[in-house]
Tab-separated table of C-alpha atoms in Angstrom:
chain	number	residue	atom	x	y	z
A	19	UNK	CA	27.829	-33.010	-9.927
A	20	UNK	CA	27.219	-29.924	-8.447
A	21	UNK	CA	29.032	-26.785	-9.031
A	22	UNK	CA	29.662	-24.192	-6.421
A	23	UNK	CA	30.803	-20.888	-7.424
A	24	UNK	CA	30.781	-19.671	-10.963
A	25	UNK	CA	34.297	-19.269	-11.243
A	26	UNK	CA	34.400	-22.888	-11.628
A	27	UNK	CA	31.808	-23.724	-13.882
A	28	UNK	CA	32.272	-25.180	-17.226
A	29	UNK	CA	30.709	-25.858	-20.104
A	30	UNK	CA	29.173	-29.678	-19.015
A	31	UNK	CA	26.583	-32.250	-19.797
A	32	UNK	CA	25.458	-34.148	-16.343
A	33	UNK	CA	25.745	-38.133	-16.772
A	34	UNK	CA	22.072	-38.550	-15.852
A	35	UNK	CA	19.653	-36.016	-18.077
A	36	UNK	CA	17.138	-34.174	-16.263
A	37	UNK	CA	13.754	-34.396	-16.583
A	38	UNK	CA	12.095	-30.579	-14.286
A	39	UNK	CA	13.504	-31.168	-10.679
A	40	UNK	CA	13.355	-28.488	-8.904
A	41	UNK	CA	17.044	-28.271	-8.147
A	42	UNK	CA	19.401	-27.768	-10.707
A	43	UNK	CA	22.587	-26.357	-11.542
A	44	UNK	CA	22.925	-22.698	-11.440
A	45	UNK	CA	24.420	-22.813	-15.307
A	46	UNK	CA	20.794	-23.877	-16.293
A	47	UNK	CA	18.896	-20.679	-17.514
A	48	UNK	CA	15.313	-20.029	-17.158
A	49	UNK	CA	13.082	-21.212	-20.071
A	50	UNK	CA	11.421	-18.256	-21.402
A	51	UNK	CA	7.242	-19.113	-22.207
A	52	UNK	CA	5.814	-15.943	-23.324
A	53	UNK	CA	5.358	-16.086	-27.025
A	54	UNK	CA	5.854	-12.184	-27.483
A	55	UNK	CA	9.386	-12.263	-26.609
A	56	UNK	CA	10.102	-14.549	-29.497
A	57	UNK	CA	8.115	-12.505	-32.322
A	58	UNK	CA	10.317	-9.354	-31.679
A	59	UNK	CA	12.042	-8.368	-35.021
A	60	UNK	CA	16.050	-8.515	-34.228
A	61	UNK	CA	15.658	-4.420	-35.219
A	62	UNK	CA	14.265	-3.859	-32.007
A	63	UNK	CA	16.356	-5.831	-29.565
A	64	UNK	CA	18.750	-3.535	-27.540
A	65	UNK	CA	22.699	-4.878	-27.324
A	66	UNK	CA	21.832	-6.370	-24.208
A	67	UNK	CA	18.847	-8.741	-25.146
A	68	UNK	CA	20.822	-9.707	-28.439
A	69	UNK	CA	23.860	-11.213	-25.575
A	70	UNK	CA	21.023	-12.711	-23.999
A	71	UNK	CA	19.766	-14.705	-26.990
A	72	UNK	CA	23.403	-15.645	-27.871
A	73	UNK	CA	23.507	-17.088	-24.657
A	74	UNK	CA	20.644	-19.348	-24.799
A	75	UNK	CA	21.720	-20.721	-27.861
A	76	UNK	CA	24.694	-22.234	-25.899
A	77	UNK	CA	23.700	-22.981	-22.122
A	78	UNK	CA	20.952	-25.412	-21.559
A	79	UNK	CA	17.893	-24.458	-20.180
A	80	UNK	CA	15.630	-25.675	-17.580
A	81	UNK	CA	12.669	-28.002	-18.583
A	82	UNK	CA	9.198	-25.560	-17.986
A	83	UNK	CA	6.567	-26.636	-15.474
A	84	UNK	CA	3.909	-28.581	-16.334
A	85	UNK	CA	1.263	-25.635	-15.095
A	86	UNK	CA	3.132	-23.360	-17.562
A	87	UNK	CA	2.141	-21.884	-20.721
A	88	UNK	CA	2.424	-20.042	-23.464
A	89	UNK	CA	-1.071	-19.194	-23.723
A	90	UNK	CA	-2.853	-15.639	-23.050
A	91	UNK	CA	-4.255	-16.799	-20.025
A	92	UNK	CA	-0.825	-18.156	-18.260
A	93	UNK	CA	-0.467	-16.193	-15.001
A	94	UNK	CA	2.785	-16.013	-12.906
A	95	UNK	CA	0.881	-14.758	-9.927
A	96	UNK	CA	-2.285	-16.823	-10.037
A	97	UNK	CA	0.005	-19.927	-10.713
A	98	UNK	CA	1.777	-18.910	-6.945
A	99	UNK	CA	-1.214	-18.432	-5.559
A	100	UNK	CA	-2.482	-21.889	-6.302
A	101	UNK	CA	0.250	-23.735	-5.396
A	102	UNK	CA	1.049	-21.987	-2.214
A	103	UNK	CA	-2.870	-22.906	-1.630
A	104	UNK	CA	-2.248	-26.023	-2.470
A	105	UNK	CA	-2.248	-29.575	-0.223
A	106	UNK	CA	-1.015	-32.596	-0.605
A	107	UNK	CA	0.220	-32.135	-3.956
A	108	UNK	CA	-3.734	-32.300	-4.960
A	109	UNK	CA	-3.090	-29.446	-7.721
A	110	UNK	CA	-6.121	-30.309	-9.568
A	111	UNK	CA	-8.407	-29.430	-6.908
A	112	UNK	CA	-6.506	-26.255	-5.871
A	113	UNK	CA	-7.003	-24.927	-9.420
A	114	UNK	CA	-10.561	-25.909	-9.199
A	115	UNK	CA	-10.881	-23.885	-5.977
A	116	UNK	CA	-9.406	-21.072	-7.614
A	117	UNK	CA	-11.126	-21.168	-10.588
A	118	UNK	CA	-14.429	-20.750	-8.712
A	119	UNK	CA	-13.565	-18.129	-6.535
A	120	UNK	CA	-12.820	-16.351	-9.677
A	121	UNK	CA	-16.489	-17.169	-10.709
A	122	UNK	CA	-17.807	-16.160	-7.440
A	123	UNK	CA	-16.200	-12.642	-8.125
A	124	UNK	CA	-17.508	-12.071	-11.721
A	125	UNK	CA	-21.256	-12.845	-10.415
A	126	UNK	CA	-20.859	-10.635	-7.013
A	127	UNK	CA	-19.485	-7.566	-8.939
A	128	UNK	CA	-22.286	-8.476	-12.176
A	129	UNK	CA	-24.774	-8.356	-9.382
A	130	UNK	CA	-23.716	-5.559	-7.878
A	131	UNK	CA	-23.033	-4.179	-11.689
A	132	UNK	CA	-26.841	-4.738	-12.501
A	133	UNK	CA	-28.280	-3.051	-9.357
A	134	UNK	CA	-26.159	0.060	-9.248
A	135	UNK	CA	-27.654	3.224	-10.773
A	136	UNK	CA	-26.122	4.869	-13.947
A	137	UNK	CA	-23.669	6.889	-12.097
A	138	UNK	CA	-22.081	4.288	-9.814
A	139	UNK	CA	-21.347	1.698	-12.779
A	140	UNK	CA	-18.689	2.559	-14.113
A	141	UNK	CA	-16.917	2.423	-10.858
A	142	UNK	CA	-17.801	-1.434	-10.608
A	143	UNK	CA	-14.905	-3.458	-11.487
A	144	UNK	CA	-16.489	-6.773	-13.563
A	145	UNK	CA	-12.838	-8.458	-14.567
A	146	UNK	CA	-11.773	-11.139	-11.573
A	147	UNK	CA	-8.348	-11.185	-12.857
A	148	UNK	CA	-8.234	-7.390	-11.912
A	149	UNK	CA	-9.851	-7.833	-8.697
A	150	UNK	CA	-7.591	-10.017	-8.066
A	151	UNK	CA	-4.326	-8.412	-8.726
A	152	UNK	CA	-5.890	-5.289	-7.222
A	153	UNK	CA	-6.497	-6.808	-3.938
A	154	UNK	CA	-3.236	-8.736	-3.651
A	155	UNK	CA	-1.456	-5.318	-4.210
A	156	UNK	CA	-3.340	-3.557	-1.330
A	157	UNK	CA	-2.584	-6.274	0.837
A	158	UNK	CA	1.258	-6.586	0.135
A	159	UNK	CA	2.965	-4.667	3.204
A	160	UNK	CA	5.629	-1.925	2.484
A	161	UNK	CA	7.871	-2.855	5.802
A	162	UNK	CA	8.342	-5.398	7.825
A	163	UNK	CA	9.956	-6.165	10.914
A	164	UNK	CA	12.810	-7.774	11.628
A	165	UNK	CA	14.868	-9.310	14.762
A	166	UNK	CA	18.360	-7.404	14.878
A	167	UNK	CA	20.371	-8.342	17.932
A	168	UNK	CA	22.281	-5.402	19.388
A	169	UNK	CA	24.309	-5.726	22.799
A	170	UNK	CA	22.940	-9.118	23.794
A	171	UNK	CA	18.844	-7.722	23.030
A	172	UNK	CA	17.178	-8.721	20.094
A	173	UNK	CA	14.986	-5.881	18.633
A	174	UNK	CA	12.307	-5.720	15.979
A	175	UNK	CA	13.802	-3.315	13.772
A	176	UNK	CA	11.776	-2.023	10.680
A	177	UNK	CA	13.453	-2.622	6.966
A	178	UNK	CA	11.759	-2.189	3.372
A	179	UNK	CA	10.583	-5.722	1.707
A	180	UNK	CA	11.226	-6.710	-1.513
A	181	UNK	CA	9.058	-7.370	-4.681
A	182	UNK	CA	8.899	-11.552	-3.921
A	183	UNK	CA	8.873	-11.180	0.097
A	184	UNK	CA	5.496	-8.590	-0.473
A	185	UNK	CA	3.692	-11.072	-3.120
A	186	UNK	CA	4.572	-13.992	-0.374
A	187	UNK	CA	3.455	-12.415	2.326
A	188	UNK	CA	0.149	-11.020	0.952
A	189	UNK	CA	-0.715	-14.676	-0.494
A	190	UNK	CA	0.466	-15.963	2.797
A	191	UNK	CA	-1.731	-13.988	4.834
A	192	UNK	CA	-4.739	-14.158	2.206
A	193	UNK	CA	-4.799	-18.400	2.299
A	194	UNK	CA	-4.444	-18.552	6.172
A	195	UNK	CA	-6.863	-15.453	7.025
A	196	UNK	CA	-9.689	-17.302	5.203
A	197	UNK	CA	-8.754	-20.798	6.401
A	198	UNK	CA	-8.465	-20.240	10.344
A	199	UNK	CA	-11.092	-16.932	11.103
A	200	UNK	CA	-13.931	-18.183	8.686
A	201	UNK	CA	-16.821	-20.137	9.526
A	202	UNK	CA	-15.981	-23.755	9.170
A	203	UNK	CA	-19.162	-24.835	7.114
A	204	UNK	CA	-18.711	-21.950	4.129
A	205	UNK	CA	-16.668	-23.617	0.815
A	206	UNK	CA	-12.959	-21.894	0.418
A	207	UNK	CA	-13.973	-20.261	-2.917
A	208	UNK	CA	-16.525	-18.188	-1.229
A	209	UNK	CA	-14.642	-17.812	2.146
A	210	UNK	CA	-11.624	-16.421	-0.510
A	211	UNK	CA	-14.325	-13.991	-2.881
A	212	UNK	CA	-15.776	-12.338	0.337
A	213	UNK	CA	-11.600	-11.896	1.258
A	214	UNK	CA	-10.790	-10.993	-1.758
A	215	UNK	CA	-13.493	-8.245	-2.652
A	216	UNK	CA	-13.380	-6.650	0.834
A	217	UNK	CA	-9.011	-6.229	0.138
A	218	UNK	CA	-10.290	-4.609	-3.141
A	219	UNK	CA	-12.029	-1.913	-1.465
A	220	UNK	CA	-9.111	-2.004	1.120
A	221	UNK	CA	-11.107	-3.691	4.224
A	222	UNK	CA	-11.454	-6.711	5.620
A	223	UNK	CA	-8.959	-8.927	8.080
A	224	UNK	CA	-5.905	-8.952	5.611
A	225	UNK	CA	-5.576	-5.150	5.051
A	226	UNK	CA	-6.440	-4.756	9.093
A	227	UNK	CA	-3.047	-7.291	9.311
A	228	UNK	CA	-1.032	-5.295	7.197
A	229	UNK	CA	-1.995	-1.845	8.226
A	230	UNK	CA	-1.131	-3.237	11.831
A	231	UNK	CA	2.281	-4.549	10.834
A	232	UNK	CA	3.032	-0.677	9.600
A	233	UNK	CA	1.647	0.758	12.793
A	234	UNK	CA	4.220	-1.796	14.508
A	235	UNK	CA	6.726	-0.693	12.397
A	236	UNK	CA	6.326	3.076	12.864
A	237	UNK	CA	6.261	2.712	16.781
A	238	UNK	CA	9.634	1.151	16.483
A	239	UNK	CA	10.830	3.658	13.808
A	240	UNK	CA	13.866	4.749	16.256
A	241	UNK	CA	15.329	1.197	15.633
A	242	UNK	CA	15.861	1.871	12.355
A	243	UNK	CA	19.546	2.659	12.804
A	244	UNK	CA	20.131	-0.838	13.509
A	245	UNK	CA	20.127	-2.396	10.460
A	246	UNK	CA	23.816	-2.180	8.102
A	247	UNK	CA	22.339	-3.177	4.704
B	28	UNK	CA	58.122	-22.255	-4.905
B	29	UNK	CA	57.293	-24.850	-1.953
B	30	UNK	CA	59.261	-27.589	-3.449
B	31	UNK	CA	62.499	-25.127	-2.628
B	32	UNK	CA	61.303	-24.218	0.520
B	33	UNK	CA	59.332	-27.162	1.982
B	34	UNK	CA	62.973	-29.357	2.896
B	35	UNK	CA	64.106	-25.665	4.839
B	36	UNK	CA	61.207	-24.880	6.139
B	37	UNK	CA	60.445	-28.991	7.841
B	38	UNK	CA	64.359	-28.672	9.158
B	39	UNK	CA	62.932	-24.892	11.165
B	40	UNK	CA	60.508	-26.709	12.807
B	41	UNK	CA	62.380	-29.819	13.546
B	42	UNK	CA	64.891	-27.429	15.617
B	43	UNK	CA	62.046	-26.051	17.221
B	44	UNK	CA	60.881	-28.887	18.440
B	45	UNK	CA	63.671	-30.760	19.512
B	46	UNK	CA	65.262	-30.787	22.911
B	47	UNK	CA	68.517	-30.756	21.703
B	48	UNK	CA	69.122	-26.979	22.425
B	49	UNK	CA	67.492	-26.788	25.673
B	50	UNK	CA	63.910	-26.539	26.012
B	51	UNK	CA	61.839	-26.548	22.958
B	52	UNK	CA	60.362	-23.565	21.484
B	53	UNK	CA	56.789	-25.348	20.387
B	54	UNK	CA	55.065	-27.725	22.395
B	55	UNK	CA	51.848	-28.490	20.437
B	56	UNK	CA	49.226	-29.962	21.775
B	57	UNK	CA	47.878	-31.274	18.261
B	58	UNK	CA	49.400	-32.281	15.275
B	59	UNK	CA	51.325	-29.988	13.090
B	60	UNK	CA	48.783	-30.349	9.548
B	61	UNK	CA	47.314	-28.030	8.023
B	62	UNK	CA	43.159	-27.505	7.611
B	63	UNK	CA	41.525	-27.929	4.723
B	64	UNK	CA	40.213	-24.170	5.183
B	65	UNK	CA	40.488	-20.864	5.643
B	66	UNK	CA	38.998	-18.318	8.372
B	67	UNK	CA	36.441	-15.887	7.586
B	68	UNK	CA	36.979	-12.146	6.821
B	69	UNK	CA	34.168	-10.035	9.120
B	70	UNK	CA	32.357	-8.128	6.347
B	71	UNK	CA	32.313	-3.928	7.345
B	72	UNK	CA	29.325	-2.994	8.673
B	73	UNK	CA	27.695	-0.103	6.317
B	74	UNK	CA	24.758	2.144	7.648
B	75	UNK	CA	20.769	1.406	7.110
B	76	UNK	CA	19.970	2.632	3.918
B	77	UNK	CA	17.223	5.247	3.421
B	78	UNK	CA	16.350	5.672	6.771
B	79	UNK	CA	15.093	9.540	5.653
B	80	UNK	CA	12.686	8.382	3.125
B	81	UNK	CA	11.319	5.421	5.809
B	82	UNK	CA	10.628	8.496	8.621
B	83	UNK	CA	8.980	10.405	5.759
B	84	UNK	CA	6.961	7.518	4.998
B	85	UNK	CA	6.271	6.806	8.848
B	86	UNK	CA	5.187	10.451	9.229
B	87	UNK	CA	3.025	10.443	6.288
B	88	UNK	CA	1.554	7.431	7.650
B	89	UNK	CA	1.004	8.997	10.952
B	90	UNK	CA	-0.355	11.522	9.653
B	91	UNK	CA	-3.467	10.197	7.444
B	92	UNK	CA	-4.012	7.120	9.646
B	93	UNK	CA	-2.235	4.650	7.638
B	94	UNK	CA	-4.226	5.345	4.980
B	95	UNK	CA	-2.067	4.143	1.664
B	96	UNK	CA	-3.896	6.117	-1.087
B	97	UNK	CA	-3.051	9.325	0.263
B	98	UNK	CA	0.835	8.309	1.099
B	99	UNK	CA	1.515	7.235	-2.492
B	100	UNK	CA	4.077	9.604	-3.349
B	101	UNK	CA	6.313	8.701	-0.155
B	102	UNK	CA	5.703	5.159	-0.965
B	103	UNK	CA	6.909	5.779	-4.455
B	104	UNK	CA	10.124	7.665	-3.365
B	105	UNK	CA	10.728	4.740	-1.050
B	106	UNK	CA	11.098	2.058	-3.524
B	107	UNK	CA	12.958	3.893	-5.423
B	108	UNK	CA	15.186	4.262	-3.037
B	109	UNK	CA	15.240	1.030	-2.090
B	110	UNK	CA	15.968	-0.323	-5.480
B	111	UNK	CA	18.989	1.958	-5.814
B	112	UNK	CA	19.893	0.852	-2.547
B	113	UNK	CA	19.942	-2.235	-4.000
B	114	UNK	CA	21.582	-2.095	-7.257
B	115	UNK	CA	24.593	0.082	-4.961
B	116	UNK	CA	24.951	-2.859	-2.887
B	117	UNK	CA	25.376	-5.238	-5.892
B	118	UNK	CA	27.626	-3.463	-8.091
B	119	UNK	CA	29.872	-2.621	-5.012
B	120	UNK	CA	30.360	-6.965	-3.955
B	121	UNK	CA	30.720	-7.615	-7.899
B	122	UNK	CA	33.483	-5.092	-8.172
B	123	UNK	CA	35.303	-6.388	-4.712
B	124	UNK	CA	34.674	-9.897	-5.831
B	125	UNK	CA	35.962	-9.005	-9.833
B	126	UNK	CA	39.219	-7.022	-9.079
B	127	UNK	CA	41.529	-7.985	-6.111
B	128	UNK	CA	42.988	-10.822	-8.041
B	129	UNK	CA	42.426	-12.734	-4.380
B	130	UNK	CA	40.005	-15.205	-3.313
B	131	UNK	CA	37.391	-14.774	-1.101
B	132	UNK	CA	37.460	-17.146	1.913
B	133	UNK	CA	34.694	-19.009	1.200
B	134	UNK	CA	36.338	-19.562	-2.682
B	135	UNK	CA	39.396	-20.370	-1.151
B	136	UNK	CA	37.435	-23.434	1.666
B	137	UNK	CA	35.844	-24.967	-1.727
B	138	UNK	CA	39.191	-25.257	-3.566
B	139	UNK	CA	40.717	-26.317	-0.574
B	140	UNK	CA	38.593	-28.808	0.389
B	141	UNK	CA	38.163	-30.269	-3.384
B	142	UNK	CA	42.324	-31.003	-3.106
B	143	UNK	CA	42.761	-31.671	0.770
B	144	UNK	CA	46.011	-31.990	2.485
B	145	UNK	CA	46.922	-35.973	2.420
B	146	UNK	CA	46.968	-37.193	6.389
B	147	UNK	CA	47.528	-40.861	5.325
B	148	UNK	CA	49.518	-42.186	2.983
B	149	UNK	CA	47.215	-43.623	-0.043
C-alpha cells in the first residue's frame, strides 16, 4: 500500500481508512486549521493559492491532531514544545506543566512590572507568549557543527541550520538544561520560568550553550571548505 | 525488441561457453541472471555554499564577543543566503530529475524490483 516515488502515484483509496497515524502516504496533503485562510475573498488569492485550493478539493487530506485547533490560541510552537517535553505519552500533564510556567512568567514580569519606576516600565515585557517566543529565538543557534570525513579523518566542519533543526535544537536544549543542572526539589514550571526569563534577557545556561557552539564553530571556520552542499 | 534478439543473443553466449571451439571464453563463477537492480550514479560534488557570508559572520562574531544583537545584519545576509542556496539546489535536482527522459537509479531498483526477473519457473 505504499507508494514510493511520485511518478507512480495514482489517484487511490487505501482498503483500510485511516483514522491520524502518523505515517501516511505522501499523496495525503496537510489539513489546513487556521480559520483566516478560509475567509479570504477568491479576489485576493494569487494564481498559485487558487491551484492549491483546486487541489484539495481532489486529494485527500490528513486527519488533524487531536491538540490542534482552529482557535486564536492554537500555537504551532508551544504545541512542539509540549510534546517534545512530554513523557510517557502523559500529554495532559505536560500541558499542565506548561501552562504554569506560563503563569509563573506573567506574575514574575507583573512583579517586576509593579516595582519598576516610571521610566523602566515600559521596557517590561508582561505577555508570556512573547517571552516565550522571544527566548526560544535567542536560544536557536545560527551554525552548527557537523562530522565531514575527509582522507580517512572525520572533522567537525561548520554549516548553516535550518528553520526546523534551530526550533529543535533550542527546545532540545531548553527541556534538558532545566531537567539535569537544576536543583532536584524545585517543580519544572519554575525550573523552566527562571530558564526561560534569563534566555529573554539573553543569559542563563542555554544562551551560554549556544554562544559556545558558535565559538566552536568559528575556531574551526577553516573547515568550512569541506562541506559540497 | 528483446523478443527478436533474446533467441540470438542466448545462442552468443551458448558459443561462449561451450568447449566445442577450444577453451571457453566465459567461465562464470555464478549464474548467468540478471539482478533485480541497478548501480548507483556518484552524485558531483559541488562547493560549500556561502562560505564568504559565514567568515563575515565569524568575524563579526569575533569581533563583538559573540554578541548577536550587534551582528544582526551579517546574520540577516546569511540566511538569505542560505535560503537561496537552498532554493538553487532544489530547482537544479527538479530540472535533472524532470528532463533527461531517463530514470534515476534508484527509480529504476523500485520498478525493477516490483517486476523481478523469474529464477523459478511458477
Amino acid at each position: 500500500m505504499a507508494a514510493s516515488i511520485s511518478g507512480l502515484l495514482k489517484p487511490w483509496t487505501p482498503r483500510v481508512l485511516l483514522v491520524r497515524w502518523s505515517r501516511y502516504n505522501p499523496y495525503y496533503l496537510e489539513p489546513e486549521v487556521r480559520k483566516e485562510a478560509y475567509s479570504r475573498p477568491e479576489s485576493e488569492l494569487s494564481a498559485e493559492e487558487k491551484e492549491e485550493r483546486e487541489l484539495k478539493k481532489l486529494r485527500p487530506i490528513k486527519a488533524a491532531t487531536n491538540s490542534t485547533t482552529s482557535s486564536l490560541f492554537n500555537d504551532p510552537v508551544l504545541s512542539k514544545f509540549i510534546n517534545m517535553m512530554m513523557k510517557h505519552g502523559e500529554k495532559t500533564l505536560a500541558r499542565e506543566i506548561m501552562m504554569q510556567t506560563l503563569e509563573n512568567i506573567k506574575r514574575k514580569q507583573v512583579e517586576k512590572y509593579h516595582k519598576a519606576t516610571d521610566g523602566q516600565k515600559e521596557g517590561i515585557e508582561c505577555n508570556p507568549y512573547v517571552v516565550f517566543h522571544q527566548a526560544l529565538e535567542n536560544c536557536k543557534p545560527v551554525v552548527a557543527l557537523a562530522s565531514i570525513q575527509k582522507g580517512g579523518k572525520y572533522y567537525q566542519v561548520p554549516i548553516p541550520v535550518t528553520g526546523n533543526r534551530q526550533r529543535f535544537l533550542a527546545m532540545k536544549w531548553m527541556i534538558t538544561e532545566c531537567r539535569d543542572n537544576k536543583h532536584r526539589r524545585t517543580h519544572m514550571y519554575e525550573k523552566l520560568s527562571q530558564e526561560l526569563l534569563a534566555a529573554f534577557a539573553n543569559e542563563g545556561n542555554v544562551i551560554r550553550k549556544k554562544h559556545e557552539l558558535h565559538k566552536m564553530a568559528e575556531a574551526n571556520r577553516a573547515y568550512a571548505h569541506y562541506r559540497w552542499w | 525488441m528483446a523478443a527478436q534478439g533474446g533467441v540470438l543473443f542466448q545462442e552468443k553466449v551458448s558459443r561462449l561457453l561451450s568447449r566445442e571451439n577450444g577453451k571457453p571464453v566465459l567461465k562464470p563463477n555464478r549464474p548467468l541472471i540478471l539482478k533485480d537492480s541497478v548501480g548507483n550514479r556518484k552524485p558531483r560534488k559541488g562547493e560549500a555554499s556561502c562560505v564568504t557570508e559565514m567568515s563575515l559572520l565569524m568575524a563579526c562574531w569575533k569581533q563583538n564577543n559573540f554578541v548577536d544583537s550587534l551582528c544582526s545584519n551579517e546574520i540577516n545576509t546569511f540566511y538569505t543566503c542560505v535560503h537561496k542556496a537552498e532554493a538553487a539546489r532544489k530547482n537544479m535536482s527538479e530540472q535533472s530529475n524532470v528532463t533527461g527522459g531517463r530514470l534515476t537509479p534508484k527509480q529504476a531498483t523500485t520498478l525493477l524490483k516490483r517486476f523481478p526477473n523469474l529464477r523459478s519457473e511458477i
